[in-house]
CSV table of C-alpha atoms in Angstrom, one decimal:
chain,number,residue,atom,x,y,z
A,288,MET,CA,-62.6,-46.2,19.1
A,289,LYS,CA,-61.5,-49.1,21.3
A,290,LEU,CA,-61.9,-52.6,19.8
A,291,THR,CA,-62.6,-54.8,22.7
A,292,ASP,CA,-63.8,-58.0,21.0
A,293,PHE,CA,-60.4,-59.7,21.1
A,294,ASN,CA,-58.0,-61.5,23.5
A,295,PHE,CA,-55.3,-58.8,23.1
A,296,PRO,CA,-55.5,-56.9,26.4
A,297,ASP,CA,-53.2,-58.4,29.0
A,298,LYS,CA,-51.9,-61.1,26.7
A,299,GLU,CA,-48.1,-61.5,26.8
A,300,VAL,CA,-45.9,-62.6,23.9
A,301,LYS,CA,-42.2,-62.4,23.1
A,302,PHE,CA,-41.4,-59.4,20.9
A,303,GLY,CA,-39.5,-61.5,18.4
A,304,ASN,CA,-42.6,-63.7,17.9
A,305,LEU,CA,-44.9,-60.7,17.6
A,306,ILE,CA,-43.1,-58.8,14.8
A,307,PRO,CA,-43.5,-61.4,12.0
A,308,VAL,CA,-47.2,-62.0,12.9
A,309,MET,CA,-48.0,-58.3,12.8
A,310,GLU,CA,-46.0,-57.7,9.6
A,311,GLN,CA,-47.7,-60.7,7.9
A,312,ALA,CA,-51.1,-59.1,8.8
A,313,GLY,CA,-50.0,-55.8,7.1
A,314,PHE,CA,-49.1,-53.8,10.3
A,315,ILE,CA,-46.2,-51.4,10.2
A,316,PHE,CA,-43.7,-51.4,13.0
A,317,ALA,CA,-41.7,-48.5,11.5
A,318,GLU,CA,-39.3,-48.3,14.5
A,319,GLN,CA,-42.0,-46.6,16.5
A,320,TRP,CA,-40.8,-47.6,19.9
A,321,ASP,CA,-38.9,-46.7,23.0
A,322,TYR,CA,-37.5,-49.2,25.4
A,323,GLU,CA,-40.8,-49.7,27.2
A,324,ARG,CA,-43.5,-49.1,24.5
A,325,VAL,CA,-44.2,-50.0,20.9
A,326,THR,CA,-47.1,-49.5,18.4
A,327,PHE,CA,-48.1,-51.4,15.3
A,328,ASP,CA,-50.2,-49.5,12.8
A,329,TYR,CA,-52.4,-50.6,9.9
A,330,LYS,CA,-53.3,-47.8,7.3
A,331,MET,CA,-56.7,-48.0,5.6
A,332,PRO,CA,-57.4,-45.3,3.0
A,333,ASP,CA,-61.1,-45.1,2.0
A,334,GLU,CA,-61.9,-43.8,-1.4
A,335,SER,CA,-65.6,-43.3,-0.7
A,336,ASP,CA,-64.9,-41.2,2.5
A,337,PRO,CA,-62.4,-38.5,2.6
A,338,GLY,CA,-59.8,-39.5,5.1
A,339,THR,CA,-57.5,-42.3,6.1
A,340,PHE,CA,-58.2,-44.7,9.0
A,341,TYR,CA,-55.6,-46.2,11.2
A,342,LEU,CA,-55.8,-49.4,13.3
A,343,ARG,CA,-53.2,-49.2,16.1
A,344,VAL,CA,-52.1,-52.1,18.4
A,345,PRO,CA,-50.1,-50.8,21.3
A,346,ALA,CA,-47.9,-52.9,23.6
A,347,PHE,CA,-45.5,-52.4,26.5
A,348,ALA,CA,-42.5,-54.3,27.8
A,349,VAL,CA,-43.1,-56.5,30.9
A,350,HIS,CA,-39.7,-58.0,31.1
A,351,GLY,CA,-36.7,-56.8,29.0
A,352,ASP,CA,-36.3,-53.9,26.7
A,353,ILE,CA,-37.9,-53.4,23.3
A,354,PRO,CA,-36.7,-54.3,20.6
A,355,GLY,CA,-35.1,-57.4,22.1
A,356,ASP,CA,-36.4,-60.6,20.6
A,357,ASP,CA,-36.8,-62.2,24.1
A,358,THR,CA,-38.5,-59.2,25.5
A,359,LEU,CA,-41.9,-60.1,26.9
A,360,VAL,CA,-44.5,-57.6,25.9
A,361,LYS,CA,-48.1,-57.2,26.9
A,362,LEU,CA,-50.6,-56.2,24.2
A,363,MET,CA,-53.1,-53.5,24.9
A,364,THR,CA,-56.6,-52.7,23.6
A,365,PRO,CA,-56.5,-52.0,19.8
A,366,ILE,CA,-57.8,-48.6,18.8
A,367,LEU,CA,-59.2,-47.3,15.5
A,368,GLY,CA,-58.5,-43.7,14.5
A,369,ARG,CA,-59.1,-41.3,11.7
A,370,HIS,CA,-56.6,-38.9,10.2
A,371,TYR,CA,-57.6,-35.3,9.9
A,372,TYR,CA,-55.4,-33.1,7.8
A,373,PRO,CA,-53.4,-31.1,9.0
A,374,HIS,CA,-54.1,-32.0,12.7
A,375,GLY,CA,-53.2,-35.7,12.8
A,376,VAL,CA,-55.0,-38.9,13.9
A,377,GLU,CA,-57.9,-38.8,16.4
A,378,TYR,CA,-58.8,-41.9,18.3
A,379,SER,CA,-61.9,-40.7,20.1
A,380,ASP,CA,-64.8,-43.1,21.0
A,381,ASP,CA,-67.2,-40.3,19.8
A,382,LEU,CA,-66.2,-40.7,16.1
A,383,GLU,CA,-68.4,-42.4,13.6
A,384,PHE,CA,-66.6,-45.1,11.5
A,385,PRO,CA,-67.9,-46.8,8.3
A,386,ASP,CA,-69.1,-50.3,8.9
A,387,LYS,CA,-66.7,-51.7,6.2
A,388,ILE,CA,-63.7,-50.1,8.1
A,389,ILE,CA,-64.8,-51.7,11.4
A,390,LYS,CA,-65.3,-55.0,9.7
A,391,LYS,CA,-61.8,-54.9,8.1
A,392,CYS,CA,-60.3,-54.1,11.5
A,393,LYS,CA,-62.0,-57.0,13.1
A,394,GLN,CA,-60.8,-59.3,10.4
A,395,LYS,CA,-57.2,-58.1,10.8
A,396,LEU,CA,-57.3,-58.5,14.5
A,397,ALA,CA,-58.9,-61.9,14.3
A,398,ALA,CA,-56.1,-63.0,12.0
A,399,VAL,CA,-53.4,-61.7,14.4
A,400,ASP,CA,-55.2,-63.2,17.4
A,401,GLU,CA,-55.4,-66.6,15.7
A,402,GLN,CA,-51.6,-66.6,14.8
A,403,LEU,CA,-50.5,-65.5,18.3
A,404,TYR,CA,-52.6,-67.7,20.5
A,405,ASP,CA,-53.0,-71.0,18.6
């Protein structure tokens, strides 16, 4: 599910400034990158619903190479997915997500948005 209520798509920020903001918000960088792309993931287990939800914020390098601090990256539309054992995470727009999970995602993204673009 794409979360389009935020200023993320097409916003550019230095990679060195992005990492601490994302980590402070609870996102994991976990060295998931190549020289052009990077993803930040936030894991949300839900005890009342079998499964684990993931909020992913992808970005790609506009100028420079990831993981350089001065590399300019462009944030892309955040997506919400659900893990299905043993197949992996599905990010389809056709999935139903609990309201409390969507609300938590919006709160996390609003906090990141505020930190990055003040």
